[in-house]
Amino acid sequence: MEHIANIVTAGLDVMQIRKDFPILQQKVHGKPLVYLDNGATTQKPQVVIDAEARYYEVYNSNVHRGVHHLSQVATDAYEKARHIVAGYINAAHSHEIIFTKGTTDGINLVANTMSRRFLKAGDSVIISSMEHHSNIVPWQMACEESGATLKVIPINERGELLMDAFEAMLDDSVKIVAVTYVSNTMGTINPVQDIITLAHARNIPVLLDAAQAIQHISIDVQALQPDFLAFSGHKIYGPTGTGVLYGTTEWLQKLPPYQGGGDMIKTVTFAKTIYNELPYKFEAGTPNIAGSIAMGTAIEYLQKTGIDKIQHWEEQLLTYAMQELRQIDGIRFIGDAANRSGAISFLVHNIHPFDMGELLDQQGIAVRTGHHCTEPLMDLFKIPGTVRASLSFYNTMEEIDKLVAGVKRAASMLL
């Protein structure tokens, strides 16, 4: 009864929500699926699946390139999705929304174009110790190509940024700060407003990797004022291969095109090409039309559900999960920040994460094991990897109970 009361308090009918996700109805190894790998990708509601199918069934056509009916319908749906995204993050203009293949693609766009126009020897780029490889490697490449230096904000044992160290790094050499909003491994919510304020005081732009924030936290880019913000559609209940790069008009106009091809041009001659206006300047070639439309549908689904209600329920799930997992003998949490969301990384005694993950899978419980594309972070903690349970609003307290029981059972078998 206590769990039911929690669902009512959160304002969500979680059991009804679960019916919207076909994959959650299946069994794995004869057990009901307990999907706790939402940090890797979220499951898709039927309305999203239907939206993508409908494009191919009813109005499959290329966008922006035809006067015929199907092309106009496809273009309208594609641009409607852009407006939906802009509204969701409160962008000032829909042309500040660039459709990408995902967070990785968005960060690479900024890193590549920044290195070509704004980075040189003697300059520096700041990232943090908890970054996903997608917010490390592009900047390493940019620094290698330009001669700039990469600086890394340290963290404490709880997995929190050392803000004094960050502030000390800010000098005239810094040309951009690129940090994650929420750690994909530890769930740490970084003080991004403070980071932006400090950087902007020195006229330094900030890119936020919001891949692990966009589905958990209400984001208002006009209030927060990042210069760039990237996220993936598949992390927000949309299709894979979709994503968004938000950039302020000022910065998007400064950057050169990322790729050349169709639709990112106004005119082409052998002597010179005139590039298109925003956002098309950064959308070369035929985009993922169906996926982008379905991503818009996913965001509409979240808006209808209510991001504040989602955040409240997920906070309850996280609190309960931490409370119950702490009671397991020999458990060690990797990152235990005061302000956190979504992900829980842990080890139990000396059990290898892969062994734990395989035994949990036999019980129908899906978690992620390994370094989670954060090898430098694992090196800091001197571990090969972790077991990561990552939450969604369609998860239940009963599923947390199954996770805890599963970890205990696996530990009893492996110790």
Short mmCIF file of C-alpha atoms in Angstrom, two decimals:
data_model
loop_
_atom_site.label_atom_id
_atom_site.label_comp_id
_atom_site.label_asym_id
_atom_site.label_seq_id
_atom_site.Cartn_x
_atom_site.Cartn_y
_atom_site.Cartn_z
CA MET A 1 0.00 0.00 0.00
CA GLU A 2 2.90 2.35 0.73
CA HIS A 3 4.14 2.05 -2.87
CA ILE A 4 0.65 2.80 -4.23
CA ALA A 5 0.45 5.90 -2.03
CA ASN A 6 3.77 7.10 -3.42
CA ILE A 7 2.44 6.81 -6.98
CA VAL A 8 -0.64 8.84 -6.08
CA THR A 9 1.48 11.45 -4.30
CA ALA A 10 3.66 11.89 -7.36
CA GLY A 11 0.58 12.68 -9.43
CA LEU A 12 1.31 9.98 -12.00
CA ASP A 13 -0.63 6.84 -12.82
CA VAL A 14 2.52 4.82 -13.37
CA MET A 15 0.74 1.56 -14.12
CA GLN A 16 -1.29 3.27 -16.84
CA ILE A 17 1.86 4.91 -18.22
CA ARG A 18 3.54 1.51 -18.44
CA LYS A 19 0.75 0.34 -20.74
CA ASP A 20 1.87 2.98 -23.24
CA PHE A 21 5.23 1.19 -23.66
CA PRO A 22 4.81 -2.15 -25.50
CA ILE A 23 8.26 -3.47 -24.65
CA LEU A 24 7.58 -3.30 -20.91
CA GLN A 25 4.91 -5.98 -21.25
CA GLN A 26 7.37 -8.72 -22.22
CA LYS A 27 9.26 -11.30 -20.19
CA VAL A 28 13.01 -11.96 -20.20
CA HIS A 29 14.20 -15.43 -19.17
CA GLY A 30 10.66 -16.12 -18.02
CA LYS A 31 10.61 -13.11 -15.69
CA PRO A 32 8.81 -9.77 -16.16
CA LEU A 33 11.22 -7.27 -17.68
CA VAL A 34 12.64 -4.81 -15.14
CA TYR A 35 14.23 -2.19 -17.37
CA LEU A 36 16.77 -0.12 -15.45
CA ASP A 37 19.08 0.83 -18.31
CA ASN A 38 17.39 4.10 -19.18
CA GLY A 39 20.67 6.01 -19.12
CA ALA A 40 21.73 4.01 -22.20
CA THR A 41 18.42 4.45 -23.98
CA THR A 42 14.79 4.88 -23.02
CA GLN A 43 11.93 2.74 -24.24
CA LYS A 44 9.41 4.18 -26.69
CA PRO A 45 5.68 4.77 -26.14
CA GLN A 46 3.32 3.47 -28.79
CA VAL A 47 2.52 6.99 -29.99
CA VAL A 48 6.18 7.49 -30.94
CA ILE A 49 6.34 4.16 -32.77
CA ASP A 50 3.12 5.07 -34.58
CA ALA A 51 4.38 8.54 -35.52
CA GLU A 52 7.46 7.15 -37.22
CA ALA A 53 5.46 4.45 -39.01
CA ARG A 54 2.84 6.97 -40.13
CA TYR A 55 5.47 9.05 -41.93
CA TYR A 56 6.48 6.06 -44.05
CA GLU A 57 2.90 4.86 -44.52
CA VAL A 58 1.19 8.15 -45.35
CA TYR A 59 3.50 11.02 -46.39
CA ASN A 60 7.00 9.67 -47.04
CA SER A 61 8.79 12.37 -49.02
CA ASN A 62 11.86 14.55 -48.82
CA VAL A 63 11.56 17.89 -47.04
CA HIS A 64 12.19 21.44 -48.29
CA ARG A 65 12.66 20.22 -51.85
CA GLY A 66 9.30 19.82 -53.49
CA VAL A 67 6.08 21.62 -54.31
CA HIS A 68 4.01 18.44 -54.42
CA HIS A 69 1.59 17.52 -51.65
CA LEU A 70 3.60 14.80 -49.90
CA SER A 71 6.70 16.97 -49.70
CA GLN A 72 4.72 19.83 -48.22
CA VAL A 73 3.08 17.57 -45.62
CA ALA A 74 6.46 16.08 -44.67
CA THR A 75 8.05 19.53 -44.44
CA ASP A 76 5.25 20.84 -42.25
CA ALA A 77 5.55 17.86 -39.89
CA TYR A 78 9.34 18.16 -39.76
CA GLU A 79 9.25 21.87 -38.99
CA LYS A 80 6.47 21.34 -36.45
CA ALA A 81 8.85 19.00 -34.60
CA ARG A 82 11.43 21.79 -34.54
CA HIS A 83 8.87 24.15 -32.99
CA ILE A 84 7.95 21.49 -30.40
CA VAL A 85 11.60 21.15 -29.36
CA ALA A 86 12.02 24.93 -29.20
CA GLY A 87 8.97 25.21 -26.97
CA TYR A 88 10.10 22.38 -24.72
CA ILE A 89 13.40 24.07 -23.84
CA ASN A 90 12.00 27.61 -24.29
CA ALA A 91 14.36 28.61 -27.07
CA ALA A 92 13.82 32.17 -28.26
CA HIS A 93 13.66 31.10 -31.92
CA SER A 94 13.01 27.81 -33.69
CA HIS A 95 16.02 28.47 -35.94
CA GLU A 96 18.19 27.94 -32.85
CA ILE A 97 17.23 24.24 -32.98
CA ILE A 98 19.55 22.17 -35.17
CA PHE A 99 18.49 18.58 -35.81
CA THR A 100 21.40 16.15 -35.40
CA LYS A 101 22.05 12.42 -35.10
CA GLY A 102 22.37 12.75 -31.32
CA THR A 103 24.39 14.36 -28.54
CA THR A 104 27.67 13.09 -29.96
CA ASP A 105 26.92 14.65 -33.33
CA GLY A 106 25.94 17.96 -31.75
CA ILE A 107 29.10 18.21 -29.66
CA ASN A 108 31.26 17.28 -32.64
CA LEU A 109 29.56 20.02 -34.66
CA VAL A 110 30.56 22.65 -32.10
CA ALA A 111 34.05 21.26 -31.46
CA ASN A 112 34.84 20.97 -35.16
CA THR A 113 33.60 24.42 -36.13
CA MET A 114 35.13 26.08 -33.05
CA SER A 115 38.52 24.57 -33.84
CA ARG A 116 38.37 25.83 -37.42
CA ARG A 117 37.48 29.41 -36.53
CA PHE A 118 38.18 30.19 -32.87
CA LEU A 119 40.92 27.91 -31.48
CA LYS A 120 44.66 28.35 -31.92
CA ALA A 121 47.91 27.54 -30.15
CA GLY A 122 47.91 29.02 -26.65
CA ASP A 123 44.14 28.75 -26.26
CA SER A 124 42.42 26.26 -23.96
CA VAL A 125 39.17 24.33 -23.58
CA ILE A 126 37.69 23.33 -20.22
CA ILE A 127 35.82 20.06 -19.63
CA SER A 128 35.25 18.07 -16.43
CA SER A 129 36.50 14.79 -14.98
CA MET A 130 33.06 13.17 -15.28
CA GLU A 131 32.50 13.71 -19.00
CA HIS A 132 31.23 11.04 -21.37
CA HIS A 133 33.75 10.21 -24.08
CA SER A 134 31.52 12.17 -26.46
CA ASN A 135 32.43 15.34 -24.59
CA ILE A 136 36.11 14.44 -24.29
CA VAL A 137 37.30 13.05 -27.62
CA PRO A 138 35.86 15.80 -29.88
CA TRP A 139 37.66 18.43 -27.79
CA GLN A 140 40.88 16.41 -27.78
CA MET A 141 40.67 16.31 -31.57
CA ALA A 142 39.93 20.04 -31.71
CA CYS A 143 42.92 20.78 -29.48
CA GLU A 144 45.23 18.51 -31.48
CA GLU A 145 44.22 20.23 -34.72
CA SER A 146 44.45 23.79 -33.38
CA GLY A 147 47.30 23.53 -30.87
CA ALA A 148 45.00 24.44 -27.96
CA THR A 149 45.20 22.80 -24.52
CA LEU A 150 42.54 20.74 -22.74
CA LYS A 151 41.91 21.56 -19.07
CA VAL A 152 39.94 19.23 -16.79
CA ILE A 153 37.89 20.28 -13.74
CA PRO A 154 38.62 17.89 -10.84
CA ILE A 155 35.97 16.26 -8.65
CA ASN A 156 35.76 15.19 -5.01
CA GLU A 157 35.18 11.65 -3.71
CA ARG A 158 31.40 12.15 -3.87
CA GLY A 159 31.59 12.87 -7.57
CA GLU A 160 31.01 16.63 -7.33
CA LEU A 161 32.89 19.31 -9.25
CA LEU A 162 35.47 21.34 -7.34
CA MET A 163 34.16 24.75 -8.26
CA ASP A 164 37.09 26.65 -6.73
CA ALA A 165 39.40 24.77 -9.07
CA PHE A 166 37.13 25.56 -12.01
CA GLU A 167 37.07 29.26 -11.20
CA ALA A 168 40.87 29.28 -10.96
CA MET A 169 41.09 27.81 -14.49
CA LEU A 170 39.16 30.67 -16.06
CA ASP A 171 41.54 33.01 -17.81
CA ASP A 172 41.91 34.75 -21.16
CA SER A 173 43.14 31.56 -22.83
CA VAL A 174 39.82 29.74 -22.34
CA LYS A 175 37.69 29.80 -25.47
CA ILE A 176 34.88 27.46 -24.40
CA VAL A 177 33.67 25.45 -21.39
CA ALA A 178 31.97 22.13 -22.23
CA VAL A 179 30.45 20.21 -19.33
CA THR A 180 27.77 17.66 -18.66
CA TYR A 181 24.56 18.80 -16.99
CA VAL A 182 24.07 15.38 -15.34
CA SER A 183 26.74 12.68 -15.09
CA ASN A 184 25.72 9.61 -17.06
CA THR A 185 27.68 7.38 -14.66
CA MET A 186 27.03 8.87 -11.23
CA GLY A 187 23.86 10.90 -11.71
CA THR A 188 25.54 14.03 -10.30
CA ILE A 189 23.63 17.19 -11.22
CA ASN A 190 26.28 19.81 -11.84
CA PRO A 191 25.84 23.47 -10.80
CA VAL A 192 25.48 24.52 -14.41
CA GLN A 193 23.97 27.91 -13.62
CA ASP A 194 27.05 28.80 -11.57
CA ILE A 195 29.32 27.48 -14.31
CA ILE A 196 27.58 29.59 -16.94
CA THR A 197 27.60 32.72 -14.75
CA LEU A 198 31.31 32.41 -14.00
CA ALA A 199 32.23 31.71 -17.62
CA HIS A 200 30.05 34.48 -19.03
CA ALA A 201 31.64 36.97 -16.63
CA ARG A 202 34.77 36.45 -18.75
CA ASN A 203 32.87 36.27 -22.07
CA ILE A 204 33.52 32.53 -22.38
CA PRO A 205 30.80 30.46 -24.10
CA VAL A 206 29.42 27.31 -22.46
CA LEU A 207 28.23 24.07 -24.02
CA LEU A 208 26.05 21.78 -21.91
CA ASP A 209 25.80 18.05 -22.60
CA ALA A 210 22.16 17.55 -21.59
CA ALA A 211 21.84 13.92 -22.70
CA GLN A 212 21.15 12.77 -19.13
CA ALA A 213 19.22 15.87 -18.06
CA ILE A 214 16.66 16.53 -20.78
CA GLN A 215 14.39 13.62 -19.79
CA HIS A 216 14.59 14.24 -16.03
CA ILE A 217 14.76 18.01 -15.49
CA SER A 218 12.82 20.98 -16.83
CA ILE A 219 15.23 23.08 -18.91
CA ASP A 220 14.66 26.71 -19.88
CA VAL A 221 17.55 27.86 -22.05
CA GLN A 222 16.53 31.52 -21.90
CA ALA A 223 16.73 31.42 -18.11
CA LEU A 224 19.81 29.19 -17.94
CA GLN A 225 21.56 30.93 -20.86
CA PRO A 226 23.92 28.26 -22.19
CA ASP A 227 25.44 29.14 -25.54
CA PHE A 228 25.00 25.56 -26.73
CA LEU A 229 23.03 22.59 -25.40
CA ALA A 230 23.04 19.11 -26.94
CA PHE A 231 20.84 16.08 -26.35
CA SER A 232 19.72 12.84 -28.00
CA GLY A 233 16.23 11.88 -29.07
CA HIS A 234 16.60 8.30 -27.91
CA LYS A 235 17.29 9.46 -24.34
CA ILE A 236 13.98 11.34 -24.30
CA TYR A 237 11.75 8.45 -25.45
CA GLY A 238 12.27 9.18 -29.15
CA PRO A 239 13.97 7.17 -31.92
CA THR A 240 17.67 6.41 -32.17
CA GLY A 241 19.70 8.46 -34.61
CA THR A 242 17.97 11.71 -33.66
CA GLY A 243 19.07 14.64 -31.58
CA VAL A 244 19.20 18.37 -31.06
CA LEU A 245 21.86 21.01 -30.84
CA TYR A 246 20.51 24.25 -29.41
CA GLY A 247 22.68 27.28 -30.02
CA THR A 248 22.07 30.96 -29.55
CA THR A 249 21.51 32.86 -32.77
CA GLU A 250 24.67 34.87 -32.09
CA TRP A 251 26.89 31.81 -31.84
CA LEU A 252 25.30 29.81 -34.63
CA GLN A 253 25.82 32.74 -36.98
CA LYS A 254 29.49 32.96 -35.98
CA LEU A 255 30.28 29.31 -36.65
CA PRO A 256 31.09 28.03 -40.14
CA PRO A 257 29.08 25.15 -41.62
CA TYR A 258 29.92 21.72 -40.23
CA GLN A 259 29.28 19.70 -43.40
CA GLY A 260 28.67 20.57 -47.02
CA GLY A 261 25.87 19.27 -49.22
CA GLY A 262 22.28 19.77 -50.17
CA ASP A 263 19.94 22.05 -48.22
CA MET A 264 22.73 23.91 -46.38
CA ILE A 265 23.27 26.20 -49.37
CA LYS A 266 21.53 29.15 -50.99
CA THR A 267 23.47 29.13 -54.26
CA VAL A 268 26.37 27.12 -55.63
CA THR A 269 28.80 27.99 -58.41
CA PHE A 270 32.24 26.58 -59.09
CA ALA A 271 33.63 29.90 -57.93
CA LYS A 272 31.71 30.30 -54.66
CA THR A 273 28.94 28.88 -52.49
CA ILE A 274 26.53 31.03 -50.48
CA TYR A 275 25.38 29.19 -47.36
CA ASN A 276 21.79 28.91 -46.20
CA GLU A 277 20.22 30.68 -43.25
CA LEU A 278 19.81 29.11 -39.82
CA PRO A 279 19.04 26.36 -39.00
CA TYR A 280 19.58 24.81 -42.45
CA LYS A 281 23.19 25.96 -42.63
CA PHE A 282 23.98 23.06 -40.27
CA GLU A 283 21.63 20.44 -41.76
CA ALA A 284 23.38 19.15 -44.87
CA GLY A 285 21.73 16.36 -46.83
CA THR A 286 18.50 14.47 -46.27
CA PRO A 287 17.86 14.45 -42.51
CA ASN A 288 16.27 11.75 -40.37
CA ILE A 289 12.81 13.06 -41.19
CA ALA A 290 10.77 10.24 -39.68
CA GLY A 291 12.92 10.12 -36.55
CA SER A 292 12.80 13.87 -35.98
CA ILE A 293 9.02 13.92 -36.35
CA ALA A 294 8.72 11.02 -33.89
CA MET A 295 11.10 12.79 -31.49
CA GLY A 296 8.68 15.70 -31.53
CA THR A 297 5.89 13.27 -30.68
CA ALA A 298 7.96 11.92 -27.77
CA ILE A 299 8.39 15.43 -26.39
CA GLU A 300 4.66 16.07 -26.73
CA TYR A 301 4.08 12.86 -24.76
CA LEU A 302 6.35 14.12 -21.97
CA GLN A 303 4.67 17.52 -21.99
CA LYS A 304 1.27 15.88 -21.66
CA THR A 305 2.55 13.73 -18.78
CA GLY A 306 4.23 16.72 -17.11
CA ILE A 307 7.99 17.03 -16.65
CA ASP A 308 7.55 18.34 -13.09
CA LYS A 309 5.48 15.27 -12.18
CA ILE A 310 8.07 13.06 -13.84
CA GLN A 311 10.89 14.70 -11.90
CA HIS A 312 9.01 14.35 -8.61
CA TRP A 313 8.32 10.65 -9.14
CA GLU A 314 11.87 9.90 -10.26
CA GLU A 315 13.22 11.67 -7.16
CA GLN A 316 11.07 9.38 -5.01
CA LEU A 317 12.33 6.33 -6.90
CA LEU A 318 15.94 7.45 -6.49
CA THR A 319 15.56 8.12 -2.76
CA TYR A 320 13.94 4.73 -2.20
CA ALA A 321 16.54 2.92 -4.32
CA MET A 322 19.46 4.50 -2.46
CA GLN A 323 17.82 3.76 0.89
CA GLU A 324 17.32 0.08 0.08
CA LEU A 325 20.63 -0.49 -1.70
CA ARG A 326 22.57 1.02 1.22
CA GLN A 327 21.41 -1.89 3.35
CA ILE A 328 23.29 -4.42 1.21
CA ASP A 329 26.46 -5.64 2.87
CA GLY A 330 29.62 -4.61 1.03
CA ILE A 331 28.00 -2.18 -1.39
CA ARG A 332 30.06 0.79 -2.56
CA PHE A 333 28.51 3.68 -4.44
CA ILE A 334 30.60 5.37 -7.12
CA GLY A 335 29.50 8.95 -6.73
CA ASP A 336 27.15 9.96 -3.94
CA ALA A 337 26.49 13.61 -4.68
CA ALA A 338 24.05 15.64 -2.64
CA ASN A 339 22.30 16.81 -5.83
CA ARG A 340 21.69 13.96 -8.23
CA SER A 341 19.33 12.43 -10.75
CA GLY A 342 18.69 9.30 -12.69
CA ALA A 343 21.71 7.03 -12.33
CA ILE A 344 23.12 4.89 -9.51
CA SER A 345 26.55 3.30 -9.95
CA PHE A 346 27.76 0.70 -7.48
CA LEU A 347 29.99 -2.28 -6.76
CA VAL A 348 29.43 -5.08 -4.26
CA HIS A 349 32.53 -6.46 -2.51
CA ASN A 350 34.98 -7.58 -5.20
CA ILE A 351 32.34 -8.91 -7.60
CA HIS A 352 33.05 -7.95 -11.21
CA PRO A 353 30.30 -5.74 -12.67
CA PHE A 354 29.85 -8.06 -15.66
CA ASP A 355 29.19 -11.05 -13.40
CA MET A 356 26.64 -9.06 -11.43
CA GLY A 357 25.00 -7.84 -14.63
CA GLU A 358 24.68 -11.33 -16.09
CA LEU A 359 23.06 -12.72 -12.96
CA LEU A 360 20.65 -9.79 -12.80
CA ASP A 361 19.76 -10.40 -16.44
CA GLN A 362 18.83 -13.99 -15.58
CA GLN A 363 16.26 -12.48 -13.23
CA GLY A 364 14.85 -10.24 -15.97
CA ILE A 365 16.62 -7.13 -14.66
CA ALA A 366 18.37 -4.95 -17.26
CA VAL A 367 21.22 -2.78 -15.95
CA ARG A 368 24.36 -1.44 -17.62
CA THR A 369 27.81 -2.73 -16.67
CA GLY A 370 31.25 -1.42 -17.61
CA HIS A 371 32.89 1.99 -17.76
CA HIS A 372 29.83 3.71 -19.31
CA CYS A 373 32.01 5.62 -21.79
CA THR A 374 33.70 7.37 -18.86
CA GLU A 375 37.08 5.61 -18.71
CA PRO A 376 38.93 8.61 -17.23
CA LEU A 377 36.37 8.72 -14.41
CA MET A 378 36.87 5.01 -13.73
CA ASP A 379 40.62 5.62 -13.61
CA LEU A 380 40.10 8.32 -10.97
CA PHE A 381 38.21 5.86 -8.78
CA LYS A 382 40.73 3.10 -9.64
CA ILE A 383 38.04 0.66 -10.79
CA PRO A 384 37.40 -1.15 -14.10
CA GLY A 385 33.71 -0.29 -14.16
CA THR A 386 30.46 -0.33 -12.22
CA VAL A 387 26.95 -1.69 -12.22
CA ARG A 388 24.63 1.15 -13.18
CA ALA A 389 20.89 1.24 -12.58
CA SER A 390 19.27 4.21 -14.30
CA LEU A 391 15.69 5.24 -13.72
CA SER A 392 12.67 6.39 -15.68
CA PHE A 393 9.21 7.60 -14.74
CA TYR A 394 7.77 4.26 -15.89
CA ASN A 395 9.76 2.41 -13.23
CA THR A 396 8.06 1.39 -9.98
CA MET A 397 8.99 0.88 -6.35
CA GLU A 398 8.33 -2.84 -6.86
CA GLU A 399 11.01 -2.87 -9.56
CA ILE A 400 13.44 -1.28 -7.10
CA ASP A 401 12.58 -4.09 -4.67
CA LYS A 402 13.37 -6.62 -7.41
CA LEU A 403 16.70 -4.93 -8.12
CA VAL A 404 17.69 -5.00 -4.45
CA ALA A 405 16.64 -8.63 -4.09
CA GLY A 406 18.46 -9.47 -7.32
CA VAL A 407 21.70 -7.85 -6.17
CA LYS A 408 21.50 -9.70 -2.86
CA ARG A 409 20.85 -13.00 -4.64
CA ALA A 410 23.70 -12.47 -7.09
CA ALA A 411 26.07 -11.52 -4.27
CA SER A 412 25.17 -14.67 -2.34
CA MET A 413 25.99 -16.77 -5.41
CA LEU A 414 29.28 -15.05 -6.23
CA LEU A 415 30.83 -14.60 -2.79
#
